[in-house]
Short mmCIF file of C-alpha atoms in Angstrom, two decimals:
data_model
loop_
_atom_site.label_atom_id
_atom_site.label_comp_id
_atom_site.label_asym_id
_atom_site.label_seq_id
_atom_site.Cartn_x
_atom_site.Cartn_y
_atom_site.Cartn_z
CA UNK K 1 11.73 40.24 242.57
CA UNK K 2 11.91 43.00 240.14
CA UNK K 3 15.06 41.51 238.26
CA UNK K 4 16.89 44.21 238.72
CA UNK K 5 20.28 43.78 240.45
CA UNK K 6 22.03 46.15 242.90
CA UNK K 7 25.40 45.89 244.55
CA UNK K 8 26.04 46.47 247.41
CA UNK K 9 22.96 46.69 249.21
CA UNK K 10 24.70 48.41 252.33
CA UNK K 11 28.10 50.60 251.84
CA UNK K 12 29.48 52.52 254.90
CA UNK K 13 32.31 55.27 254.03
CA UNK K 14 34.59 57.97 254.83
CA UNK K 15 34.06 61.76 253.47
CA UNK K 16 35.92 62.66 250.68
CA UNK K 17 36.30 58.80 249.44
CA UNK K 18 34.79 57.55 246.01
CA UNK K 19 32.40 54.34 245.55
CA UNK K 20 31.10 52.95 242.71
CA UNK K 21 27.44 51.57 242.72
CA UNK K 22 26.55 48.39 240.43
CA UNK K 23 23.30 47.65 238.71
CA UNK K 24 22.19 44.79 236.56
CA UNK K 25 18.94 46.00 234.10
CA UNK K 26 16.17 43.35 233.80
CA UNK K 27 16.87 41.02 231.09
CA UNK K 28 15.93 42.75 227.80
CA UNK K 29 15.89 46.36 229.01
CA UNK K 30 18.15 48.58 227.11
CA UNK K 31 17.58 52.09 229.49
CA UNK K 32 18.99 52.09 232.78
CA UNK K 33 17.79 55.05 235.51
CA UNK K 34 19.90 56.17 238.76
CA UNK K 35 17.29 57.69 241.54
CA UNK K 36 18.85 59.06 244.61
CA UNK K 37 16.23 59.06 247.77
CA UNK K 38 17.06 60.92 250.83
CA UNK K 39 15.04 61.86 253.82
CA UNK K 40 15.17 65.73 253.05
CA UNK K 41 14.91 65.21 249.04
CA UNK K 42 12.74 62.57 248.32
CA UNK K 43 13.26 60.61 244.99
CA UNK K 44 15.59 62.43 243.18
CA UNK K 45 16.18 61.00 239.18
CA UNK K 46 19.67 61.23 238.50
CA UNK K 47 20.39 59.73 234.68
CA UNK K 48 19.18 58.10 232.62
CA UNK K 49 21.39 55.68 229.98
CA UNK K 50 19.76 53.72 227.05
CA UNK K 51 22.18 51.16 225.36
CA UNK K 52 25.05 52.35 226.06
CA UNK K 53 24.54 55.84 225.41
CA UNK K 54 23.41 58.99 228.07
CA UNK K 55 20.17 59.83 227.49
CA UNK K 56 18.60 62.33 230.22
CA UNK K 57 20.28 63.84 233.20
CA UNK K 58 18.47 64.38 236.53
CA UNK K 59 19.79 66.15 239.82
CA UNK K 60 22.99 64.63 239.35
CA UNK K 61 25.88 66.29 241.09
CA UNK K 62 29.44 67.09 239.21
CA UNK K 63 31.14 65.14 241.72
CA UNK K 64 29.00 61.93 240.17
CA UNK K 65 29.21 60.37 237.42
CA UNK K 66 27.58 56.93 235.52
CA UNK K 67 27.98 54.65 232.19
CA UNK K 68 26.44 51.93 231.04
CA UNK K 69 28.73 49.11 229.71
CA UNK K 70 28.04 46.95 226.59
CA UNK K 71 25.96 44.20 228.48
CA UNK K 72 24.09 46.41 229.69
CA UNK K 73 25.11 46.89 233.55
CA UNK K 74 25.42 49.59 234.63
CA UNK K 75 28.08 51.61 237.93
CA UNK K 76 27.37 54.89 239.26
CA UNK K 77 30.72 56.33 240.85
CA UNK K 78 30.32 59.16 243.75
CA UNK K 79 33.49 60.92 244.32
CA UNK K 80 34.54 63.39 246.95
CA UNK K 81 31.82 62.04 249.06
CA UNK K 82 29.78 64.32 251.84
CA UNK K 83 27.85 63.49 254.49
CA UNK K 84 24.89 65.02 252.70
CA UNK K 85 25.30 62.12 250.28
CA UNK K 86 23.93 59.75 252.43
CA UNK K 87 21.11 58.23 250.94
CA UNK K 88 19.30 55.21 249.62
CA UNK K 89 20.77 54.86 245.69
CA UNK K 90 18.28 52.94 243.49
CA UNK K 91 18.70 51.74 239.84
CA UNK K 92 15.78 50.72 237.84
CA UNK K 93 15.80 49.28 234.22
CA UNK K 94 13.20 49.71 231.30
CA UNK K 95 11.98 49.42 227.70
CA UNK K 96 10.02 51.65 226.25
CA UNK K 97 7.17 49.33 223.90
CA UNK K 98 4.14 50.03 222.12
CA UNK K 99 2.14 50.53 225.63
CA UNK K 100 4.50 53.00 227.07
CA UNK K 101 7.51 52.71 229.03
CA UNK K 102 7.40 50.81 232.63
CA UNK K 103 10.25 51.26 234.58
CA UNK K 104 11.29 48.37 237.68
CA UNK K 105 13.55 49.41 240.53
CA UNK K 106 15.98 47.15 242.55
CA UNK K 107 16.38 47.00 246.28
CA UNK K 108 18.87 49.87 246.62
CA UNK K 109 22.34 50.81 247.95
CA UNK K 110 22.47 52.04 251.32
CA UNK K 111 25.05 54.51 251.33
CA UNK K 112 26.25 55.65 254.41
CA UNK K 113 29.21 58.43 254.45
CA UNK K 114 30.65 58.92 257.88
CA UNK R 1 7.88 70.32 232.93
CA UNK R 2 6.02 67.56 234.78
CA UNK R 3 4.96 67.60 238.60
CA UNK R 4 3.28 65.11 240.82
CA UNK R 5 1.31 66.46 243.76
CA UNK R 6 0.55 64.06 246.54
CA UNK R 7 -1.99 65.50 248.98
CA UNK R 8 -1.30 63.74 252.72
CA UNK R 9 2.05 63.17 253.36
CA UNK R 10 1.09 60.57 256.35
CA UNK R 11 -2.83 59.20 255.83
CA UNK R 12 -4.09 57.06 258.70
CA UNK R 13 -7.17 54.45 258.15
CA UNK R 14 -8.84 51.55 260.14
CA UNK R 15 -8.25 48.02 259.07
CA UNK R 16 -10.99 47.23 256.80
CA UNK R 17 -11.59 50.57 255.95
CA UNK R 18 -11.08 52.31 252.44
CA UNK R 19 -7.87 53.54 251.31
CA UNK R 20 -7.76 56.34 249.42
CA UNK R 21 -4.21 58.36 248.37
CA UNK R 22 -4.71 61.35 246.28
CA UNK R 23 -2.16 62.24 243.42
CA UNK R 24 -2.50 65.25 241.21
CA UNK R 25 -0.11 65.63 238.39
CA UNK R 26 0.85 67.97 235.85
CA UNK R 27 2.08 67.08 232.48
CA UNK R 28 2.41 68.86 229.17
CA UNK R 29 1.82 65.92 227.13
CA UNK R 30 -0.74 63.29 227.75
CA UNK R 31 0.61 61.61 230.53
CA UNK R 32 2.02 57.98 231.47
CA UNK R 33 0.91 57.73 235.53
CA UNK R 34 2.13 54.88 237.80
CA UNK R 35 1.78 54.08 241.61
CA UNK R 36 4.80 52.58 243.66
CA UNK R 37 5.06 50.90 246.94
CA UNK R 38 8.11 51.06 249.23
CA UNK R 39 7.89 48.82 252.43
CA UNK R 40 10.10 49.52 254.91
CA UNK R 41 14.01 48.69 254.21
CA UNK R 42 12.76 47.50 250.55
CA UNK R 43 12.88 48.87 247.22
CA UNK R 44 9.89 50.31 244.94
CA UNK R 45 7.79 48.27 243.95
CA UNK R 46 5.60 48.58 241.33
CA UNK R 47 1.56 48.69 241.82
CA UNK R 48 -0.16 49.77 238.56
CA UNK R 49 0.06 51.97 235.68
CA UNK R 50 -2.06 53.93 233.38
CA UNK R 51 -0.81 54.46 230.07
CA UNK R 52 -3.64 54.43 227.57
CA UNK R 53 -7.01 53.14 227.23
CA UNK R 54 -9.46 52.31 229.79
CA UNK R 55 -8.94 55.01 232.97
CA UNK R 56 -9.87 53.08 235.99
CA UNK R 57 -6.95 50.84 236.39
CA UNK R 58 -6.68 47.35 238.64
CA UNK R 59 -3.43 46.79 239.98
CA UNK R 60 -1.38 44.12 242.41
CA UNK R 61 -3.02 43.98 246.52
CA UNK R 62 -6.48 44.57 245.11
CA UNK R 63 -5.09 48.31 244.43
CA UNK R 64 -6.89 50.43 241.99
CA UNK R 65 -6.73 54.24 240.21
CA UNK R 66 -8.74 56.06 238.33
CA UNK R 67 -7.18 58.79 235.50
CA UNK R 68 -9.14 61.73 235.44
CA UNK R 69 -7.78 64.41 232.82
CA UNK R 70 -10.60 67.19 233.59
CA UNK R 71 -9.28 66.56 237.61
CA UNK R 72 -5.41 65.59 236.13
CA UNK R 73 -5.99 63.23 239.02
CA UNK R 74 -5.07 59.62 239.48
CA UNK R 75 -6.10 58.67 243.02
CA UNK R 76 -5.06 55.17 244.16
CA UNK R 77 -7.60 53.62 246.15
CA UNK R 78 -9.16 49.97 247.91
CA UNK R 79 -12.09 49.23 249.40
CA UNK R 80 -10.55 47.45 252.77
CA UNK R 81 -7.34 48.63 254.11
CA UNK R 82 -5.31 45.41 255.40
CA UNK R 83 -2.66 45.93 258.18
CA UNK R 84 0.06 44.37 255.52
CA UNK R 85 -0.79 47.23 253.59
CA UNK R 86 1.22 49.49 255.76
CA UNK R 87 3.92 51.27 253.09
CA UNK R 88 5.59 54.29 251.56
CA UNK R 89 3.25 54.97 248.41
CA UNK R 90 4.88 57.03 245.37
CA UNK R 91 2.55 58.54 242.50
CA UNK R 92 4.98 58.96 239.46
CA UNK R 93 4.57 60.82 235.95
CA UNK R 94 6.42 60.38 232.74
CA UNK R 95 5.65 61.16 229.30
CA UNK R 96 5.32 58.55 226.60
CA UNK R 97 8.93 57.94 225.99
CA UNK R 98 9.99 58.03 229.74
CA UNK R 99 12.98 59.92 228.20
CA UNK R 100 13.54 61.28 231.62
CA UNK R 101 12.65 58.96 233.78
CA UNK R 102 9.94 59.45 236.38
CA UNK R 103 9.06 62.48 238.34
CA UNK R 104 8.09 60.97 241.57
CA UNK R 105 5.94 62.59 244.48
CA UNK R 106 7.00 62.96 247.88
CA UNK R 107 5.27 60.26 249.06
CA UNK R 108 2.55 59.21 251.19
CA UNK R 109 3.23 57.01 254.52
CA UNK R 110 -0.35 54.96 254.97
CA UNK R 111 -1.08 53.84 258.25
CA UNK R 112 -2.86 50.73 259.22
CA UNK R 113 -5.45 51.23 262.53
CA UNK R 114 -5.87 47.91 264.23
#
């Protein structure tokens, strides 16, 4: 168990509807990181938030979008879904310290858009 | 710009036989180098990490890697493959701040010979 919390783990949805993703960091860790993985892309980073604030931005399509709320969870929201946005959605959690920064992943969303 | 070059994208062994899963990378700044594992339906899990310091690195599943900067290699390797070993493996780059996240490989599927 990585300590990092993802909800839902399986999500099944129509085209052009929106879902929002939920992730709880690992106790302590003020960055949070989206990664998309798909068959045809791989692992794909998305963004990146550290306390509360964007940090980096990834492959991250218009039509998605992500904050990070003051205790530290985090939601992606995917709007205007495709099919092509199928994919496994993972959030990890990290904190950068003297010996570099280690980043843990949850178990995923599995996003299915039908 | 960082890049992660995994060489094999399926690599088949015998049980008790050494594993060995190449990973080249490319970095501008000295680099922070991790291994993943992803069993199947299951998130990424993390194996080991170089960040600084000694280069031959131990991690979890008697998993090791060496960091080679004249090669810019960091191999993952073990001297006797077990069939439980069977997995997704991701080499992954980031610099020291992880500012953007990782930069993941594409992955290579290990296969487990009875």
């Amino acid at each position: 168990d990585s300590g990092v919390t993802q909800t839902p783990k399986h999500l099944i949805t129509a085209t052009g509807q929106r879902v929002t993703l939920r992730c709880s960091p690992r106790s302590g860790d003020l960055s949070v990181y989206w990664y998309q993985q798909s068959l045809d892309q791989g692992l794909q980073f998305l963004i990146q938030y550290y306390n509360g604030e964007e940090r980096a931005k990834g492959n991250i399509l218009e039509r998605f979008s992500a904050q990070q709320f003051p205790d530290l969870h985090s939601e992606l929201n995917l709007s205007s879904l495709e099919l092509g946005d199928s994919a496994l959605y993972f959030c990890a959690s990290g904190t950068t310290t003297e010996f570099g920064n280690t980043i843990y992943f949850g178990e995923g969303s599995w996003l299915t858009v039908v | 710009a960082q890049s992660v070059t995994q060489l094999g994208s399926h690599v088949s062994v015998s049980e008790g036989a050494l594993v060995l899963l190449r990973c080249n990378y490319s970095s501008s700044v000295p680099p922070y180098l991790f291994w993943y594992v992803q069993y199947p339906n299951q998130g990424l899990q993390l194996l080991l990490k170089y960040t600084t310091g000694a280069t031959l690195v131990k991690g979890i599943n008697g998993f090791e890697a060496e960091f080679k900067k004249s090669e810019t290699s960091f191999h993952l390797t073990k001297p006797s493959a077990h069939m439980s070993d069977a997995a997704e493996y991701f080499c992954a780059v980031s610099d020291w701040g992880g500012a953007d996240g990782l930069t993941f490989g594409k992955g290579t599927h290990l296969i487990i010979q009875p």
